[in-house]
mmCIF file of C-alpha atoms in Angstrom:
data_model
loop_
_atom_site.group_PDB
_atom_site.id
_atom_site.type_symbol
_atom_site.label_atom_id
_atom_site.label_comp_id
_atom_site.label_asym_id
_atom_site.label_seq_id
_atom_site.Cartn_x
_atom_site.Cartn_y
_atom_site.Cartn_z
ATOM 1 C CA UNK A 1 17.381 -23.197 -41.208
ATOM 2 C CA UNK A 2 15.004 -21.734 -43.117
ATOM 3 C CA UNK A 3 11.986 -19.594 -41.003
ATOM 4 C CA UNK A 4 8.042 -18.772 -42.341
ATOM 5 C CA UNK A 5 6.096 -15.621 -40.779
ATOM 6 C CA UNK A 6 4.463 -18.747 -39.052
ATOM 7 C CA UNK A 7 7.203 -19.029 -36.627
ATOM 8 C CA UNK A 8 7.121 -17.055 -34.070
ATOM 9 C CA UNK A 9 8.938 -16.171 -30.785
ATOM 10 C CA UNK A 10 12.001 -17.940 -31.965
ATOM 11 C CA UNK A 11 14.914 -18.159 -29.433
ATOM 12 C CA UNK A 12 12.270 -17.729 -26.381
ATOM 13 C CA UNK A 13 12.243 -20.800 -25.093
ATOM 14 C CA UNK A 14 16.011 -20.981 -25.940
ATOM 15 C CA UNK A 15 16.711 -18.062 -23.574
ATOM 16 C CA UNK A 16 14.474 -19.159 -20.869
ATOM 17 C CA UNK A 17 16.472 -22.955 -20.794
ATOM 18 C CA UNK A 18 19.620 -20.696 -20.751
ATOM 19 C CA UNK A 19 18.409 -18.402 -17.610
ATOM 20 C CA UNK A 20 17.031 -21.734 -15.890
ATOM 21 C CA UNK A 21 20.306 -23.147 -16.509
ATOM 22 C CA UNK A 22 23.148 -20.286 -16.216
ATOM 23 C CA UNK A 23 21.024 -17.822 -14.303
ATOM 24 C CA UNK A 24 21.982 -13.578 -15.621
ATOM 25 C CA UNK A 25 25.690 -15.115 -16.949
ATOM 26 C CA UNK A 26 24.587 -16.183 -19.833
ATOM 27 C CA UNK A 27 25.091 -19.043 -22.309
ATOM 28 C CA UNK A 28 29.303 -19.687 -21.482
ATOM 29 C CA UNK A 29 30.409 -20.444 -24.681
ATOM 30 C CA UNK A 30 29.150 -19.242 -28.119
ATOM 31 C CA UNK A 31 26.058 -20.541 -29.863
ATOM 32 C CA UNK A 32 25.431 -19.144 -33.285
ATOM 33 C CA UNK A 33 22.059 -20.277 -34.950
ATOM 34 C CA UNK A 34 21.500 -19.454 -38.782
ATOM 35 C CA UNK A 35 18.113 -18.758 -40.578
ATOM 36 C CA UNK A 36 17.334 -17.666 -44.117
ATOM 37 C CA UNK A 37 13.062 -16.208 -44.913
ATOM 38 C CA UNK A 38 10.596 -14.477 -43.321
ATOM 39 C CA UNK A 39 10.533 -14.677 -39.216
ATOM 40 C CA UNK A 40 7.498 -13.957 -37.293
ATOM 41 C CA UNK A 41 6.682 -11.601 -34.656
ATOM 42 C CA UNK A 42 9.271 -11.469 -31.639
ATOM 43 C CA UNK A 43 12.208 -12.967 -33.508
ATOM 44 C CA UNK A 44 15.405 -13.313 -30.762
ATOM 45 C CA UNK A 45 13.466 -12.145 -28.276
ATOM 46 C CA UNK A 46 14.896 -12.370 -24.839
ATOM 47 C CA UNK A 47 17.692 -13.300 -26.615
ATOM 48 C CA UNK A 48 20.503 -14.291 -24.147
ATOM 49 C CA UNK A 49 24.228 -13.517 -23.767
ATOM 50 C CA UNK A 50 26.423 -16.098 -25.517
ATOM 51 C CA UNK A 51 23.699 -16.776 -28.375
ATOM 52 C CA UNK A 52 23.845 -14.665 -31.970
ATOM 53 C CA UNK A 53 20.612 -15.158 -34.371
ATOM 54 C CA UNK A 54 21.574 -14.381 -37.779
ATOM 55 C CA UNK A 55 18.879 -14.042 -40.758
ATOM 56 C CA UNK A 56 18.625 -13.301 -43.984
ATOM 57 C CA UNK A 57 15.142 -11.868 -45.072
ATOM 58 C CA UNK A 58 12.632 -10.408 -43.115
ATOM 59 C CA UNK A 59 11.417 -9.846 -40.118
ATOM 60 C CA UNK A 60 8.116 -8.902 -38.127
ATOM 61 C CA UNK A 61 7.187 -7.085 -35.448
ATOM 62 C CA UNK A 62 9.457 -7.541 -31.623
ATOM 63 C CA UNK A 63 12.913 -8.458 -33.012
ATOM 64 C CA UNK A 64 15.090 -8.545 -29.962
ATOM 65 C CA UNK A 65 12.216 -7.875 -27.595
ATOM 66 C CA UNK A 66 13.700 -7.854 -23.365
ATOM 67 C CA UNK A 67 17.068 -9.192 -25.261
ATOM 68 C CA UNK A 68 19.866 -9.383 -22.632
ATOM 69 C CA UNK A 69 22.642 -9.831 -24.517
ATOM 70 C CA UNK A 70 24.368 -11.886 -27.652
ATOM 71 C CA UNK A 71 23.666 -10.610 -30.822
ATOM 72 C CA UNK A 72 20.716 -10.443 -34.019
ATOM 73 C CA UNK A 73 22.184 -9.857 -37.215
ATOM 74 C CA UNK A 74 19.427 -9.533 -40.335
ATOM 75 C CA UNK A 75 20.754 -8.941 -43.699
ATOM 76 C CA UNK A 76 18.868 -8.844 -46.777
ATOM 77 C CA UNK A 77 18.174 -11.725 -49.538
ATOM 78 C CA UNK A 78 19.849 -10.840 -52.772
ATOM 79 C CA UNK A 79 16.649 -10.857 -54.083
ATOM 80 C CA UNK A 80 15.591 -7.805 -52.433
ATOM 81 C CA UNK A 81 17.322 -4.829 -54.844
ATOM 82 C CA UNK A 82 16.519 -1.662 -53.135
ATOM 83 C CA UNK A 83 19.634 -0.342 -51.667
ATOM 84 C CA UNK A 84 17.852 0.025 -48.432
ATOM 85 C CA UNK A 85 14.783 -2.275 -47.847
ATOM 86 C CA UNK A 86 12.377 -2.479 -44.680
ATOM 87 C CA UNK A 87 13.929 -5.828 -43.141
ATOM 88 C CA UNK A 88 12.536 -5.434 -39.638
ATOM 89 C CA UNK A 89 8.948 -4.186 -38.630
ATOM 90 C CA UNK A 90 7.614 -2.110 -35.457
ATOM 91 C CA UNK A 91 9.150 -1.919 -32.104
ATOM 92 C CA UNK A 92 12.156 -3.676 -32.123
ATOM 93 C CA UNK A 93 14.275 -3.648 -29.261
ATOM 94 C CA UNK A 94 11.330 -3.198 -27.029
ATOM 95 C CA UNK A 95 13.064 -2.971 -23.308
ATOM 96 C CA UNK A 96 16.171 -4.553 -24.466
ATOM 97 C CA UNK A 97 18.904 -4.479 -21.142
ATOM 98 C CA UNK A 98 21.800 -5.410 -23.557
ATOM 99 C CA UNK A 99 23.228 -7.553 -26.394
ATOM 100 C CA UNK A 100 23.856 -6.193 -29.761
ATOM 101 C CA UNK A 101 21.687 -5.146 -32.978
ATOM 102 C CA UNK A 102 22.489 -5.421 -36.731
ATOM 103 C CA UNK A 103 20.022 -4.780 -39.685
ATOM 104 C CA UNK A 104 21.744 -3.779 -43.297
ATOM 105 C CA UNK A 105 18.163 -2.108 -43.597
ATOM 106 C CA UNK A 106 15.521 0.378 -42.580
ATOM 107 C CA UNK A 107 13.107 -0.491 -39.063
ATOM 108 C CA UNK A 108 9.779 0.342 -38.579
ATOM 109 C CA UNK A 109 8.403 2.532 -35.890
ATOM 110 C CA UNK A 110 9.084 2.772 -32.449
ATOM 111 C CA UNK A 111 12.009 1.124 -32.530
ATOM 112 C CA UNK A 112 14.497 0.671 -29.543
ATOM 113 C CA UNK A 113 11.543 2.206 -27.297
ATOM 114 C CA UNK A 114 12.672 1.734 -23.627
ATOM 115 C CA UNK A 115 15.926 0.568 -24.335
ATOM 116 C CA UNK A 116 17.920 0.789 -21.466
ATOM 117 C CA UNK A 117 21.625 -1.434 -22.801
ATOM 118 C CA UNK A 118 21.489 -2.624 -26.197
ATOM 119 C CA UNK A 119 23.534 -1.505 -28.592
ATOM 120 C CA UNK A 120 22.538 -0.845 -32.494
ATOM 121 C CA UNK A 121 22.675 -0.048 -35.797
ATOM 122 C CA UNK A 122 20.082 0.167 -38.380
ATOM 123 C CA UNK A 123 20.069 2.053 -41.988
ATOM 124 C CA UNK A 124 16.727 4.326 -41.261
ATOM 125 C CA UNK A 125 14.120 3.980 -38.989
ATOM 126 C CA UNK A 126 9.838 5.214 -38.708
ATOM 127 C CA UNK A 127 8.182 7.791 -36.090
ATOM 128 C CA UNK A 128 9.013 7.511 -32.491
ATOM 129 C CA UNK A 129 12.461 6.047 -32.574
ATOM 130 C CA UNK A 130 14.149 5.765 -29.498
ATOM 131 C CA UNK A 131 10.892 6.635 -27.380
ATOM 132 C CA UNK A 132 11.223 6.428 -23.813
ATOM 133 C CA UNK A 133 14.854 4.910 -24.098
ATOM 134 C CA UNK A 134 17.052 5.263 -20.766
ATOM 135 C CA UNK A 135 20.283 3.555 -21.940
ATOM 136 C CA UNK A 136 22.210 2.227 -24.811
ATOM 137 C CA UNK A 137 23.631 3.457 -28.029
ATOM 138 C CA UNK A 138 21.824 3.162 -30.906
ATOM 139 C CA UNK A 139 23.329 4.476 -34.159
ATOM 140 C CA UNK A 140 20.607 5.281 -37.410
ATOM 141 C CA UNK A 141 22.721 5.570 -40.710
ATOM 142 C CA UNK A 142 19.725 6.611 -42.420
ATOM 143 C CA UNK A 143 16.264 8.680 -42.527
ATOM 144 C CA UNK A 144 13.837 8.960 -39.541
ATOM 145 C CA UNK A 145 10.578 9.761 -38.947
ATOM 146 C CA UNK A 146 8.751 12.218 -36.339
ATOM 147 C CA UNK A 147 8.923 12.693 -32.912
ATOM 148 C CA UNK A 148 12.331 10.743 -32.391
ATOM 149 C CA UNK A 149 13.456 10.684 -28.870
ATOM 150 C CA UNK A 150 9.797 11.151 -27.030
ATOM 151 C CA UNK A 151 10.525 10.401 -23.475
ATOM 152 C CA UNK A 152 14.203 9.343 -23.961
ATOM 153 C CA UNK A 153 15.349 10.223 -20.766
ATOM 154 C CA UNK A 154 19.069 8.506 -21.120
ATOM 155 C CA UNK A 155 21.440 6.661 -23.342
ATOM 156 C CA UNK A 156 22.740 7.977 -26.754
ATOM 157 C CA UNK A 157 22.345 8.202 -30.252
ATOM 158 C CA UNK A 158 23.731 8.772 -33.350
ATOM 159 C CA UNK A 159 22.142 9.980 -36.447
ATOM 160 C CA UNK A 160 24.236 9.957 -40.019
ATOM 161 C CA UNK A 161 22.020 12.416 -42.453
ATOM 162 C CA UNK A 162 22.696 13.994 -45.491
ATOM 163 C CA UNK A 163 19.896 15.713 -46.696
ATOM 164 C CA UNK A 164 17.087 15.053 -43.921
ATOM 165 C CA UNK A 165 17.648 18.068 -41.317
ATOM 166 C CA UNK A 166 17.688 16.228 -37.571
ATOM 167 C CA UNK A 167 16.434 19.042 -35.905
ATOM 168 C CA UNK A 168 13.145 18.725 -38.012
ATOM 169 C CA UNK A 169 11.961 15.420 -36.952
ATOM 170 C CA UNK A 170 13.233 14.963 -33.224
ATOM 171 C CA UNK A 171 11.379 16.173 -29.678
ATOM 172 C CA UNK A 172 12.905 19.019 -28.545
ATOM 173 C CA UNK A 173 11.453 18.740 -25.213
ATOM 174 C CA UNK A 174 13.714 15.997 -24.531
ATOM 175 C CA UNK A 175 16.981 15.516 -26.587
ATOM 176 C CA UNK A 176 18.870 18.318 -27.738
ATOM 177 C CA UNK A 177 21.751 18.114 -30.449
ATOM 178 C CA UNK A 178 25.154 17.897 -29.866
ATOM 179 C CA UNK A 179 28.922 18.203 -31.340
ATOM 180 C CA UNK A 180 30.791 15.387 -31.624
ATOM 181 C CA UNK A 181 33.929 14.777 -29.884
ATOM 182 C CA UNK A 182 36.827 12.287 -30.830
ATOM 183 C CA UNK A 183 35.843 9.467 -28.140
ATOM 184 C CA UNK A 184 32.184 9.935 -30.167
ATOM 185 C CA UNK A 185 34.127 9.860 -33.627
ATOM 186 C CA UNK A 186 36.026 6.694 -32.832
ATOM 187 C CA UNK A 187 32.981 4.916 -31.476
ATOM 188 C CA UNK A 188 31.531 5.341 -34.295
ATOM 189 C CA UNK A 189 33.629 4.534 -36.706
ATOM 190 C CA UNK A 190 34.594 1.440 -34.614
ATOM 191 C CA UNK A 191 30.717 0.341 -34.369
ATOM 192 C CA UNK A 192 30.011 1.017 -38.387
ATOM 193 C CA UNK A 193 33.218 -1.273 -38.623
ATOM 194 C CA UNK A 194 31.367 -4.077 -36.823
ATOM 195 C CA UNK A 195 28.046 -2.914 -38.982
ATOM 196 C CA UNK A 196 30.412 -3.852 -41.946
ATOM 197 C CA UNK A 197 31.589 -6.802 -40.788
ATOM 198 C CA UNK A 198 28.274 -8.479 -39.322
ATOM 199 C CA UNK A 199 26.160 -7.517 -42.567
ATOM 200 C CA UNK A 200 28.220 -6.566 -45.466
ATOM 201 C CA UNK A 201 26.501 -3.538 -45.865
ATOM 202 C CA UNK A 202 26.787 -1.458 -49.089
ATOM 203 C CA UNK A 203 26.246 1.758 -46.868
ATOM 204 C CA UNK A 204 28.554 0.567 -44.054
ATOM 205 C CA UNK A 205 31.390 0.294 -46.812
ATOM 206 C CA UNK A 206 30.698 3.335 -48.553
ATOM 207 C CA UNK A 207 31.141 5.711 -45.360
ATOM 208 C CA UNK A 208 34.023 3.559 -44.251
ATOM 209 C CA UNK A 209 35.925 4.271 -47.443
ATOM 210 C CA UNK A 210 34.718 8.217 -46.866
ATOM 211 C CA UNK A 211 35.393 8.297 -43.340
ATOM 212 C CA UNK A 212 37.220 11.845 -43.685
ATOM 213 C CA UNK A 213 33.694 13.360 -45.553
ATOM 214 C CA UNK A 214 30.816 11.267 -43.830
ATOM 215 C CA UNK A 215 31.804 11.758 -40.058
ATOM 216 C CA UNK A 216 30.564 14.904 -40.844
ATOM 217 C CA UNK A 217 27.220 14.291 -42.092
ATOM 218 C CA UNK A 218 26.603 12.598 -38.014
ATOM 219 C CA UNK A 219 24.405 14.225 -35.407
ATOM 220 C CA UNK A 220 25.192 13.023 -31.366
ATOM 221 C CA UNK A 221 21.766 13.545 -29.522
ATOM 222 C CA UNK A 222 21.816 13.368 -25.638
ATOM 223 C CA UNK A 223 18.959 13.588 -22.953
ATOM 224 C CA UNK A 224 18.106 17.250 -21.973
ATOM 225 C CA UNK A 225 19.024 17.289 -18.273
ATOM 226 C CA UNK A 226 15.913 17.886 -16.075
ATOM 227 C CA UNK A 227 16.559 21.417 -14.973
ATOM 228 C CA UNK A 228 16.957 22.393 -18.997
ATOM 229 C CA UNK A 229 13.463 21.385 -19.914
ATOM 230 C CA UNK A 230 10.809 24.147 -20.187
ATOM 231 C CA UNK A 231 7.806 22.216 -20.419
ATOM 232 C CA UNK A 232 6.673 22.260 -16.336
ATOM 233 C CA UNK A 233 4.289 19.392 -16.661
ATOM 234 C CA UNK A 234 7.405 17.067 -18.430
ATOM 235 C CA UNK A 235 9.631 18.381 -15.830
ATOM 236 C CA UNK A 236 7.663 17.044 -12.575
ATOM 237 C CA UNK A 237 6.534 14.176 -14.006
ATOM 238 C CA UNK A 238 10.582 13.186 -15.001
ATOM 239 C CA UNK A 239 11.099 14.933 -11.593
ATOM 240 C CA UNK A 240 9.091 12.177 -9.658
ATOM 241 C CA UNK A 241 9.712 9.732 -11.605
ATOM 242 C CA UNK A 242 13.650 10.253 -10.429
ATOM 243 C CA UNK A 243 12.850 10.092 -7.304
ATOM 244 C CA UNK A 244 10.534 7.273 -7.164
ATOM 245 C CA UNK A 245 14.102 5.330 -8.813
ATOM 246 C CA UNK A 246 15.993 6.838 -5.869
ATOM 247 C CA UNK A 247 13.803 6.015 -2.958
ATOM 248 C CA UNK A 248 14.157 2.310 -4.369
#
């Protein structure tokens, strides 16, 4: 089906028939809908459990906004020859609870903010990635841009970089680096595997068939724990903010 900038919110009204219909279960069997141009703002959001949006172009701002679950796949047109093109624009993943993300290309800013159960992969990513995110994974095989990890206060991430240092462009008042381990090594290779097979990307495949060389060039950041943190200020406000959650 082909899609115009014009055409926005697609898959809302899908999800909400879905949730009137099946409730927080989701669609029961599989429903795969296929679009090829430019989407507009808020493409697959809501997006449901059971549903997978696949496109191939662009996208604007939203993609996967409040998604549950299911899956959004972009991939670019062959017509786009820069190894790795903006296909998605600011704030994807906005308060996603689940469901999984694929782009074959780089995200604009903001993107996953307040996550709290998607999973994703993108090939580079603008300022304030992962802002204010409390669960998921979200893997970045690619450049980022400042202040990545502002408020992330859970979840975890992945960052593959070769020449970009990470420690230069995330917030050190709340993520701190870490070494990976072999459950971390086999996730990831197991989620660039799905990165390959979803989008057929040209990066995907290359540290695949270098697996022994790139796992190397990966970063795990984590959460600082509360009691870590020096900034007083950061730490009450996370501080009351935990136990606002816990009085609930």
């Amino acid at each position: 089906q082909d899609i115009k900038n014009t055409h926005r919110s697609i898959g809302a009204r899908l999800a909400g028939d879905i949730a009137e219909k099946y409730g927080r279960d989701g669609f029961p069997e599989k429903l795969i809908l296929n679009f090829k141009g430019n989407a507009g703002q808020s493409f697959g959001c809501w997006n449901s459990k059971g549903v997978d949006l696949k496109l191939i172009g662009l996208a604007n701002d939203y993609v996967g906004k409040g998604m549950n679950g299911g899956k959004i796949v972009i991939t670019k047109d062959k017509h786009l020859k820069e190894d790795r093109s903006v296909l998605a624009g600011n704030t994807c993943l906005f308060g996603a609870t689940g469901g999984e993300f694929y782009a074959s290309g780089i995200v604009g800013e903001r993107f996953a903010v307040r996550n709290s159960g998607a999973k994703a992969i993108v090939e580079g990513s603008g300022d304030h990635c992962c802002e204010y995110m409390t669960g998921g994974e979200v893997i970045v095989l690619g450049p980022v841009g400042n202040n990545f990890g502002a408020g992330m206060t859970g979840g975890t991430v992945y960052l593959y970089s070769k020449r970009k240092m990470p420690q230069n462009y995330i917030n050190h008042d709340f993520i701190e680096q870490r070494d990976l381990n072999n459950t971390d090594r086999n996730l990831i290779y197991r989620q660039v595997k799905n990165h390959i097979f979803h989008t057929n990307s040209y990066l995907g495949n290359y540290i695949e068939k270098n697996w022994t060389e790139e796992i190397e060039s990966f970063t795990k950041l984590s959460p600082k724990k509360i009691n870590t943190i020096k900034n007083d200020n950061i730490k009450n406000s996370l501080k009351k903010m935990s136990d606002i959650f816990k009085s609930r």
